PDB file of C-alpha atoms and ligand atoms in Angstrom:
ATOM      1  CA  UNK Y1478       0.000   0.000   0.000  1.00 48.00           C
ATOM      2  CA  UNK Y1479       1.054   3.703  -0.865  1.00 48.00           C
ATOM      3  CA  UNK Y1480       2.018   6.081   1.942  1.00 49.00           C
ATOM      4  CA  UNK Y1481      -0.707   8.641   1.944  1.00 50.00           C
ATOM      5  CA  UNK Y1482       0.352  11.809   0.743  1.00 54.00           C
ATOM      6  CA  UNK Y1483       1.316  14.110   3.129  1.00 63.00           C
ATOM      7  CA  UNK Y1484      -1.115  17.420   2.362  1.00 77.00           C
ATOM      8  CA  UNK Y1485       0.267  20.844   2.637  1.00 86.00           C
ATOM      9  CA  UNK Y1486      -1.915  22.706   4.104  1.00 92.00           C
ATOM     10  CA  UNK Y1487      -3.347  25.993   1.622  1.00 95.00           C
ATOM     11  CA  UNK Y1488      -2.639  29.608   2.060  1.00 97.00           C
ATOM     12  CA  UNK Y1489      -5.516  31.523   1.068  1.00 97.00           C
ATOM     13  CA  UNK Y1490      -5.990  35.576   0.925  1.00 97.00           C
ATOM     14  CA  UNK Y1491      -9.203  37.150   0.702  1.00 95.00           C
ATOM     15  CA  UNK Y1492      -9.311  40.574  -0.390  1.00 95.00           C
ATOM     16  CA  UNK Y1493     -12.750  42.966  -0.258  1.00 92.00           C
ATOM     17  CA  UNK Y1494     -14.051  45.889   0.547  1.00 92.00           C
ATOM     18  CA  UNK Y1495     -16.296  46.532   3.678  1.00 85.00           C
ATOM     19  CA  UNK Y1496     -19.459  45.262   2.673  1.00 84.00           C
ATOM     20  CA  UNK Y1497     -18.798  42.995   0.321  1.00 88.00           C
ATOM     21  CA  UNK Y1498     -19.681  39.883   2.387  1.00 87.00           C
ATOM     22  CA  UNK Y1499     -15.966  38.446   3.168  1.00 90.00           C
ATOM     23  CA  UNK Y1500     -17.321  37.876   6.365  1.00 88.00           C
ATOM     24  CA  UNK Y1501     -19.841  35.352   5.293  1.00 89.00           C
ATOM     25  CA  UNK Y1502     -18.114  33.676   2.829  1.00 92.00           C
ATOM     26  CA  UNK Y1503     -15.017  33.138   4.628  1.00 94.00           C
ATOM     27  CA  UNK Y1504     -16.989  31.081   6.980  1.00 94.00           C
ATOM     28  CA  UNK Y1505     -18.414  29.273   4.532  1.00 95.00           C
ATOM     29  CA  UNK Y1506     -14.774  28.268   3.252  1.00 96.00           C
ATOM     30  CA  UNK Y1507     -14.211  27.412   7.062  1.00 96.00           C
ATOM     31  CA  UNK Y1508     -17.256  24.938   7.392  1.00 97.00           C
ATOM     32  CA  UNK Y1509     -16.571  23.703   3.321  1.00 96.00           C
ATOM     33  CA  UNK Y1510     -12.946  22.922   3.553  1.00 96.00           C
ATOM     34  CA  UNK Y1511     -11.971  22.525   7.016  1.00 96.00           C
ATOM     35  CA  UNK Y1512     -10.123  26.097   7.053  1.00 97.00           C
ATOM     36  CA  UNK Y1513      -9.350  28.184  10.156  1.00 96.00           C
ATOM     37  CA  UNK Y1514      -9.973  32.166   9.055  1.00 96.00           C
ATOM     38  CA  UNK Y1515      -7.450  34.371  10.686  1.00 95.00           C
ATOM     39  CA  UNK Y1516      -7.657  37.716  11.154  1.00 92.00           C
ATOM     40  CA  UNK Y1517      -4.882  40.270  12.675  1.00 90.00           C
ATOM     41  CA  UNK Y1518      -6.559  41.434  15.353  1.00 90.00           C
ATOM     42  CA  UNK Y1519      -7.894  38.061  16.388  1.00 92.00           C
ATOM     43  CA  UNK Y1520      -3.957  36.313  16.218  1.00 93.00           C
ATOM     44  CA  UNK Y1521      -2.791  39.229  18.247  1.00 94.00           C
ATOM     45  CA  UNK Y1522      -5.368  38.719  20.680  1.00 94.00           C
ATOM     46  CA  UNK Y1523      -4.390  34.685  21.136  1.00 94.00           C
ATOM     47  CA  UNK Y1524      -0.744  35.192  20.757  1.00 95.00           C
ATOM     48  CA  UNK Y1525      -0.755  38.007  23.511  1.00 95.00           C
ATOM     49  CA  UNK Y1526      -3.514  35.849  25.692  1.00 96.00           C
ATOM     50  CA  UNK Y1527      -1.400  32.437  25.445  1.00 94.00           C
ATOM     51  CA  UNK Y1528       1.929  34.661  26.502  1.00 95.00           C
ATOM     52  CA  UNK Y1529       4.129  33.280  23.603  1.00 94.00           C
ATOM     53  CA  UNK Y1530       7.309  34.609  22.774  1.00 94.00           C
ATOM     54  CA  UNK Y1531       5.527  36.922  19.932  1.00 94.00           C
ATOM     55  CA  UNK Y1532       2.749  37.455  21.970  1.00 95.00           C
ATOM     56  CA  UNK Y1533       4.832  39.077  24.701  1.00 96.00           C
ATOM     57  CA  UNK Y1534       6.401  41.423  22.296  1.00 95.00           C
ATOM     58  CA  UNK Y1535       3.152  42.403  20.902  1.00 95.00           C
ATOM     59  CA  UNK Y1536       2.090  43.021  23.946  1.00 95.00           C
ATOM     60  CA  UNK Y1537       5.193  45.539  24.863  1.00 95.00           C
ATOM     61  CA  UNK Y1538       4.054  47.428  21.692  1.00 94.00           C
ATOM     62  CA  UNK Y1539       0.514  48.034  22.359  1.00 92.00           C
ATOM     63  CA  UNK Y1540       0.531  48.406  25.562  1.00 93.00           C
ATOM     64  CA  UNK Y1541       3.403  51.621  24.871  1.00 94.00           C
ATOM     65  CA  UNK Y1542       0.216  52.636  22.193  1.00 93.00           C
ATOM     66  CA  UNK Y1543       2.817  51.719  19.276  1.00 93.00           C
ATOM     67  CA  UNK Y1544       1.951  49.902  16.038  1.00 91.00           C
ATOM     68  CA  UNK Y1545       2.807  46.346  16.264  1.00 93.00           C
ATOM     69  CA  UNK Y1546       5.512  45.261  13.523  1.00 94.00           C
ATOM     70  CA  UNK Y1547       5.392  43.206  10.202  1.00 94.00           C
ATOM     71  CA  UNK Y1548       8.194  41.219  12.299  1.00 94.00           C
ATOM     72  CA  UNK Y1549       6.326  40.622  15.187  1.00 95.00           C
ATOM     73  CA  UNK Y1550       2.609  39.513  13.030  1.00 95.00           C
ATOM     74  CA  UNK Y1551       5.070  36.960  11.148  1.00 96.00           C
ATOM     75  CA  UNK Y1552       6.073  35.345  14.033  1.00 95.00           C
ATOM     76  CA  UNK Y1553       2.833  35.098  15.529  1.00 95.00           C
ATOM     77  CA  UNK Y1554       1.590  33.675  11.989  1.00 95.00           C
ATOM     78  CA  UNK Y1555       4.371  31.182  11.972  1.00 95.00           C
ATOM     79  CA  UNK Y1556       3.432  29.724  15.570  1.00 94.00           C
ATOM     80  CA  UNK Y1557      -0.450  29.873  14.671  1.00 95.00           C
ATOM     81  CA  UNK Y1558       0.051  27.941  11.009  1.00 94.00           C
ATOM     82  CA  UNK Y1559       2.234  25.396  13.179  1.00 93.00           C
ATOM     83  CA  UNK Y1560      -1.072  24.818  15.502  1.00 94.00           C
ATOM     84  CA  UNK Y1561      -2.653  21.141  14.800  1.00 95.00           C
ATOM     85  CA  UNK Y1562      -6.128  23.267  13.696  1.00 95.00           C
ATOM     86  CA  UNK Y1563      -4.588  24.617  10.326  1.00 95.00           C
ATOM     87  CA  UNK Y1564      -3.859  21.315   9.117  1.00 94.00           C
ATOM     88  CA  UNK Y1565      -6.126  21.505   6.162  1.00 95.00           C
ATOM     89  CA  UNK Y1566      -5.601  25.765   5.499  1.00 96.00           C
ATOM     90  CA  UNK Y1567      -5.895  29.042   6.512  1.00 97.00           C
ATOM     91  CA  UNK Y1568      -8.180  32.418   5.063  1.00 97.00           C
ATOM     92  CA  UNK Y1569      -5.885  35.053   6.183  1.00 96.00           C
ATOM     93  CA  UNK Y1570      -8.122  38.434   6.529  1.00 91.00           C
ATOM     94  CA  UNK Y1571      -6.762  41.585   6.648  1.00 88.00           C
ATOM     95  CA  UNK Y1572      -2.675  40.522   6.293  1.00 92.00           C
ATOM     96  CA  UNK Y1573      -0.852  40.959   3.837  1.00 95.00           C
ATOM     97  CA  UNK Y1574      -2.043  44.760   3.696  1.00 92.00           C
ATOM     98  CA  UNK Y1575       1.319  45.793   2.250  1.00 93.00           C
ATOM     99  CA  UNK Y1576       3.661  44.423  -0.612  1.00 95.00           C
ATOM    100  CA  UNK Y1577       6.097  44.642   2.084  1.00 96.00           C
ATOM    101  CA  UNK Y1578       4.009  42.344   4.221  1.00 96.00           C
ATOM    102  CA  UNK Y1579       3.138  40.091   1.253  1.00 97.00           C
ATOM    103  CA  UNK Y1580       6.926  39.987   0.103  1.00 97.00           C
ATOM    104  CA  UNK Y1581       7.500  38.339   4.170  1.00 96.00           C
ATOM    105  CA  UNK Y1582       4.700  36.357   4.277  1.00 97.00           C
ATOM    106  CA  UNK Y1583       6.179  34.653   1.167  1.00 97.00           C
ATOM    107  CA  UNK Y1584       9.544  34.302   3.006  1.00 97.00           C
ATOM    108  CA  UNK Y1585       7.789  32.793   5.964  1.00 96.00           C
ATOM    109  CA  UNK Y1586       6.012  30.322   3.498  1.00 96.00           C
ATOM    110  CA  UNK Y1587       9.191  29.529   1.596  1.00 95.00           C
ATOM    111  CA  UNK Y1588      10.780  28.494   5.340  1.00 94.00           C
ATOM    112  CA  UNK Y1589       7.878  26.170   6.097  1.00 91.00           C
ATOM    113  CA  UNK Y1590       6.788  24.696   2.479  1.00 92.00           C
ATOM    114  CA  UNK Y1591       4.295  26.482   1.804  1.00 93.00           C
ATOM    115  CA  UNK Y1592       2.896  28.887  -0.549  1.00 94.00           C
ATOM    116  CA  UNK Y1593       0.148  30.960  -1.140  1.00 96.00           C
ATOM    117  CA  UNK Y1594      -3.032  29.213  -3.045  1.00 96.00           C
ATOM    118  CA  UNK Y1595      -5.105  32.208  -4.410  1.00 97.00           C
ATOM    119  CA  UNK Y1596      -5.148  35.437  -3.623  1.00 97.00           C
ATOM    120  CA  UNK Y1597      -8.909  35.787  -4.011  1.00 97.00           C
ATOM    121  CA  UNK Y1598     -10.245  39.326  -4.770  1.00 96.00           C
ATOM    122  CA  UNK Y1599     -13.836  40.074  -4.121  1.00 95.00           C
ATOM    123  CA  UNK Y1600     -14.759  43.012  -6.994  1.00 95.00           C
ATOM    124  CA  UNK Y1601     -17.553  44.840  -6.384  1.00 93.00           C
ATOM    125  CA  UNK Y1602     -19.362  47.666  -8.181  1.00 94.00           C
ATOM    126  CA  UNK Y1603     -18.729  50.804  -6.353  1.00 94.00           C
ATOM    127  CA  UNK Y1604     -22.148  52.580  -7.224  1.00 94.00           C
ATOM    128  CA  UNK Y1605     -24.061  50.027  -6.419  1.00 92.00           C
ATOM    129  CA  UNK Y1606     -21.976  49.504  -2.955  1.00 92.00           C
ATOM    130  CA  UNK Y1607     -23.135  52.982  -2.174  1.00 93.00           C
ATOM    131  CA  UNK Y1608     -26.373  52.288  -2.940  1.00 92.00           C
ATOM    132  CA  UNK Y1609     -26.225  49.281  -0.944  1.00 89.00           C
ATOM    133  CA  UNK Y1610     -24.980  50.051   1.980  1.00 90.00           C
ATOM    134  CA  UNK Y1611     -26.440  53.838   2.429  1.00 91.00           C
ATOM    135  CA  UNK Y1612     -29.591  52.643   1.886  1.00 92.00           C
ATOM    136  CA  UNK Y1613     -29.571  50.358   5.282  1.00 92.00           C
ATOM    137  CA  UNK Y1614     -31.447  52.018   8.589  1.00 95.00           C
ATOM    138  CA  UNK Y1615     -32.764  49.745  10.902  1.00 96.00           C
ATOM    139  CA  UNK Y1616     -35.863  49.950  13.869  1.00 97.00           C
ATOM    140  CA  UNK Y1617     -34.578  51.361  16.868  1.00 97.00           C
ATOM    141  CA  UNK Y1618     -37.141  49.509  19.117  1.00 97.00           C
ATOM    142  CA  UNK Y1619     -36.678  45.730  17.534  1.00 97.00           C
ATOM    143  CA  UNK Y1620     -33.578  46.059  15.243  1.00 96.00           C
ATOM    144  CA  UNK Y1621     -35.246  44.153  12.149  1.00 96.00           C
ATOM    145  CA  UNK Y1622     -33.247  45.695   8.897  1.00 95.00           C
ATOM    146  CA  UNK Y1623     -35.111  48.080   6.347  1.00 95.00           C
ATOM    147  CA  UNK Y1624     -33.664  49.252   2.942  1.00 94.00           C
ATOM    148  CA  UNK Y1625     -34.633  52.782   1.355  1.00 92.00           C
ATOM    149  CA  UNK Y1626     -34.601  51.101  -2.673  1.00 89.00           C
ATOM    150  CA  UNK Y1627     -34.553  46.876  -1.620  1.00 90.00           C
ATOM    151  CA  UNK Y1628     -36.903  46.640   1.738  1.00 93.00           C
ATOM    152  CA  UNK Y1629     -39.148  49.498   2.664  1.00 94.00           C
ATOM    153  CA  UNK Y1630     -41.840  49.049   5.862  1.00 96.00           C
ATOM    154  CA  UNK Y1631     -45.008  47.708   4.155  1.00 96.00           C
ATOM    155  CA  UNK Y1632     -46.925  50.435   5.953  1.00 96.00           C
ATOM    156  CA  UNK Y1633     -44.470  53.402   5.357  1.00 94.00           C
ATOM    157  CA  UNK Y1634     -42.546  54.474   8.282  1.00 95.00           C
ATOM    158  CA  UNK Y1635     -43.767  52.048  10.678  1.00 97.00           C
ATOM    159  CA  UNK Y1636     -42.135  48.602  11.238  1.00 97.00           C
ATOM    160  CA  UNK Y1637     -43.582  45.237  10.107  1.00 97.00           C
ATOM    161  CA  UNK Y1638     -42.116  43.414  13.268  1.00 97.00           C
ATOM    162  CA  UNK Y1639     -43.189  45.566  16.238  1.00 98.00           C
ATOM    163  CA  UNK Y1640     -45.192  48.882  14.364  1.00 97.00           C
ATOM    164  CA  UNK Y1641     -42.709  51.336  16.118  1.00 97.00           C
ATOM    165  CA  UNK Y1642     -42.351  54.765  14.216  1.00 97.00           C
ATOM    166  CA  UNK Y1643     -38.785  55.451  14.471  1.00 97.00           C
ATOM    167  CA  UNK Y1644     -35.737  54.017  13.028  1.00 97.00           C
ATOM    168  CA  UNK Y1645     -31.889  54.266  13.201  1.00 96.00           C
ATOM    169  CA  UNK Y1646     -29.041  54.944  10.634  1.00 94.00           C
ATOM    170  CA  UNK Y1647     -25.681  54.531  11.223  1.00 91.00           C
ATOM    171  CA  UNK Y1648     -23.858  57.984  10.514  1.00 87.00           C
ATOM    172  CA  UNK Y1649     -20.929  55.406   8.820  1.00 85.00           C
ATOM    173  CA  UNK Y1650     -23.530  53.969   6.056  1.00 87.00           C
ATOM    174  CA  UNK Y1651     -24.131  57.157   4.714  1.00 89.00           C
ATOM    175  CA  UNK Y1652     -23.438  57.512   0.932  1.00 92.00           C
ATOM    176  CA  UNK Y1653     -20.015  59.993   0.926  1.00 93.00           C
ATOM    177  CA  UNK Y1654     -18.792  57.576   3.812  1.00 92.00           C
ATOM    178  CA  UNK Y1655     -19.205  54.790   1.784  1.00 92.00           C
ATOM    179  CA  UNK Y1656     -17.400  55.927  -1.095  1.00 94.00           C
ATOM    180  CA  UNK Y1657     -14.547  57.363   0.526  1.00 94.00           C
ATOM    181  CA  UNK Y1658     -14.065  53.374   2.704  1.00 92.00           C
ATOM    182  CA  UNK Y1659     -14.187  51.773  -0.769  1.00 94.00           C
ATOM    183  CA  UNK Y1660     -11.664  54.517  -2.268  1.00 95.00           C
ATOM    184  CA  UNK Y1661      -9.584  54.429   0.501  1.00 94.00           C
ATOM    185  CA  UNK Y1662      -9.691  49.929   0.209  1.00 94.00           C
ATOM    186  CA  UNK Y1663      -9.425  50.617  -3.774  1.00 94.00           C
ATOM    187  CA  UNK Y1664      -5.834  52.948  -3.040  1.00 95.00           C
ATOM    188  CA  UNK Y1665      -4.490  50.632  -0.499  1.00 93.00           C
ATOM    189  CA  UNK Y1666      -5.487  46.902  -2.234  1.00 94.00           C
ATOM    190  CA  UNK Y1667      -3.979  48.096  -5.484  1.00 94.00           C
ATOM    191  CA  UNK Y1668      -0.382  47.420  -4.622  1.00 96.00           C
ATOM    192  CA  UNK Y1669      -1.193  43.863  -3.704  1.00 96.00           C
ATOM    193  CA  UNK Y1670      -3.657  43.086  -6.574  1.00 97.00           C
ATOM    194  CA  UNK Y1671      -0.789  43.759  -8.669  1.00 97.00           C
ATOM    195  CA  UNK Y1672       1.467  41.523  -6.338  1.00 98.00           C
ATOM    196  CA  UNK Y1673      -0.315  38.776  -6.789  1.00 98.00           C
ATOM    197  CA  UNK Y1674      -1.124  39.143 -10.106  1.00 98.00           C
ATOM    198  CA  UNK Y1675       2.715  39.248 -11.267  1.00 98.00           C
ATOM    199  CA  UNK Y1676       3.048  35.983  -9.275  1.00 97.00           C
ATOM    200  CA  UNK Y1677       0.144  34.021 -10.767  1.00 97.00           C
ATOM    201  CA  UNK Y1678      -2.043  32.990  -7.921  1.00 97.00           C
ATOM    202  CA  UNK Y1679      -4.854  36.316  -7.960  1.00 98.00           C
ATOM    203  CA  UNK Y1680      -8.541  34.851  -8.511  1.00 97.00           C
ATOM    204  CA  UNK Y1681     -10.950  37.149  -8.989  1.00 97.00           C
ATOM    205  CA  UNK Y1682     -14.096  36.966  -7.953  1.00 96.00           C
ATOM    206  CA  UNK Y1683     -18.073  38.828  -8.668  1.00 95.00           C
ATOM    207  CA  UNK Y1684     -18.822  39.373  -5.446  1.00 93.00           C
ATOM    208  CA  UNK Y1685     -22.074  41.578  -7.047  1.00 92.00           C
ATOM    209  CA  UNK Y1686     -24.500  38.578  -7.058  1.00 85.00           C
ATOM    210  CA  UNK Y1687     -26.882  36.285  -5.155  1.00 86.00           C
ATOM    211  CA  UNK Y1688     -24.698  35.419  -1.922  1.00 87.00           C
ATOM    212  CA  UNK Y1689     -25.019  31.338  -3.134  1.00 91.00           C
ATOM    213  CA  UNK Y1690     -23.891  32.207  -6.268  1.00 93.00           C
ATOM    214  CA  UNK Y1691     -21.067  33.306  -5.348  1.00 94.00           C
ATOM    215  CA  UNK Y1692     -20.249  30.972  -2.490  1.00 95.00           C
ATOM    216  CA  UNK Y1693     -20.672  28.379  -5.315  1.00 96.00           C
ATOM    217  CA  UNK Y1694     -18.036  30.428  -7.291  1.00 97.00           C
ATOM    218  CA  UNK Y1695     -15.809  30.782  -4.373  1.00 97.00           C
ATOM    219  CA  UNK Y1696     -15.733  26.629  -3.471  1.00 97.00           C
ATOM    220  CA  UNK Y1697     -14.850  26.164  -7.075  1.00 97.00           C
ATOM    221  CA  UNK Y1698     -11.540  28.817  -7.408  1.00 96.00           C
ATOM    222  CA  UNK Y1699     -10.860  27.180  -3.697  1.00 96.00           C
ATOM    223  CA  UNK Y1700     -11.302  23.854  -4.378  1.00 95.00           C
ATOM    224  CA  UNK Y1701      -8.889  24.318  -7.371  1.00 94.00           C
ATOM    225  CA  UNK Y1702      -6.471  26.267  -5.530  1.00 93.00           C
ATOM    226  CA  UNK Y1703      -6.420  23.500  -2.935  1.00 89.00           C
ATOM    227  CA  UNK Y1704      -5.386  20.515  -5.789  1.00 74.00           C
TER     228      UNK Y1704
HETATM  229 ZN1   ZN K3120     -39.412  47.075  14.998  1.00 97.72          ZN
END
């Protein structure tokens, strides 16, 4: 009998704007492929809570209200991918955010033999992200969600769930806010885009439809990227 194969585990990036549903869809990826998401914030939080070696420097630096280095996020990534949980993969979310950081994430993976799968961008339509997102207020007695052009109140101005009168926007989700977050993600994703377009692994993905349509999408670039 053959020695099973011993499976190196994936590297995947997902890249999109606020809104676009990277949320949902990287837990999708979790529960479909057995991958552990991993976000900056949420690595700094375990490295720093477990009292690694990383974790302790981390600490140092935010606790003197300093930025923590690329250094110190690649060492905590190196401990985390060596955890028994990313076996199969990891989504990393929100790192790279830099060609710098990309360029040492790549030297990390070169040291433990890996490499990225797919760099997977989610593209959205910026008008109709404004639209989107500025249209959203929501009851301010029950919470249930209401949209000015895709869910109005069937009795206008008074809520379906619990007929309360008054209802809540978030000054964030207004239309010029919107724009300037997906200019501002636009201006900063560029860079790495490009990175991983010159080195052959950027998917992109319509992230514009029907949220199972593009799950379906998604499984199929990962599933490929995974092979
Ligand atoms: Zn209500």
């Amino acid at each position: 009998m053959e020695a099973a194969a011993t499976i190196t585990p994936a590297v995947l990036i997902l890249l999109g704007p606020p809104g676009a549903g990277k949320g949902t869809q990287a837990r999708m990826l979790e529960a479909e492929f057995g991958l552990v998401q991993l976000s900056t914030g949420d690595l700094l939080r375990a490295a720093v809570a477990a009292g690694t070696e990383a974790g302790k420097a981390a600490k140092a630096v935010m606790e003197a209200g300093e930025l923590v280095s690329d250094e110190i996020v690649i060492a905590i990534l190196r401990d985390r991918l060596a955890e028994p949980d990313c076996a199969k993969g990891v989504i990393l979310d929100g790192f790279p955010r830099t060609t710098i950081q990309a360029q040492a994430l790549d030297q990390l993976l070169s040291e433990t033999g890996q490499k990225i799968s797919a760099a997977i961008s989610l593209e959205v339509d910026d008008a109709e992200m404004v639209t989107r997102i500025s249209g959203r207020y929501t009851c301010s007695m029950c919470g249930e969600g209401y949209h000015d052009t895709f869910k109005a109140p069937v009795i206008e101005g008074t809520c379906d769930k619990c007929g309360h009168a008054e209802f809540t926007r978030r000054a964030d989700d207004n239309a010029e806010t919107v724009a300037s977050r997906l200019a501002a993600y636009h201006e900063q994703t560029a860079p790495l885009i490009s990175y991983y377009q010159d080195h052959g692994v950027l998917k992109g993905l319509n992230a514009m439809g029907n949220i199972e349509e593009i799950a379906g999408n998604l499984k199929g670039i990962v599933s490929n990227a995974m092979n």
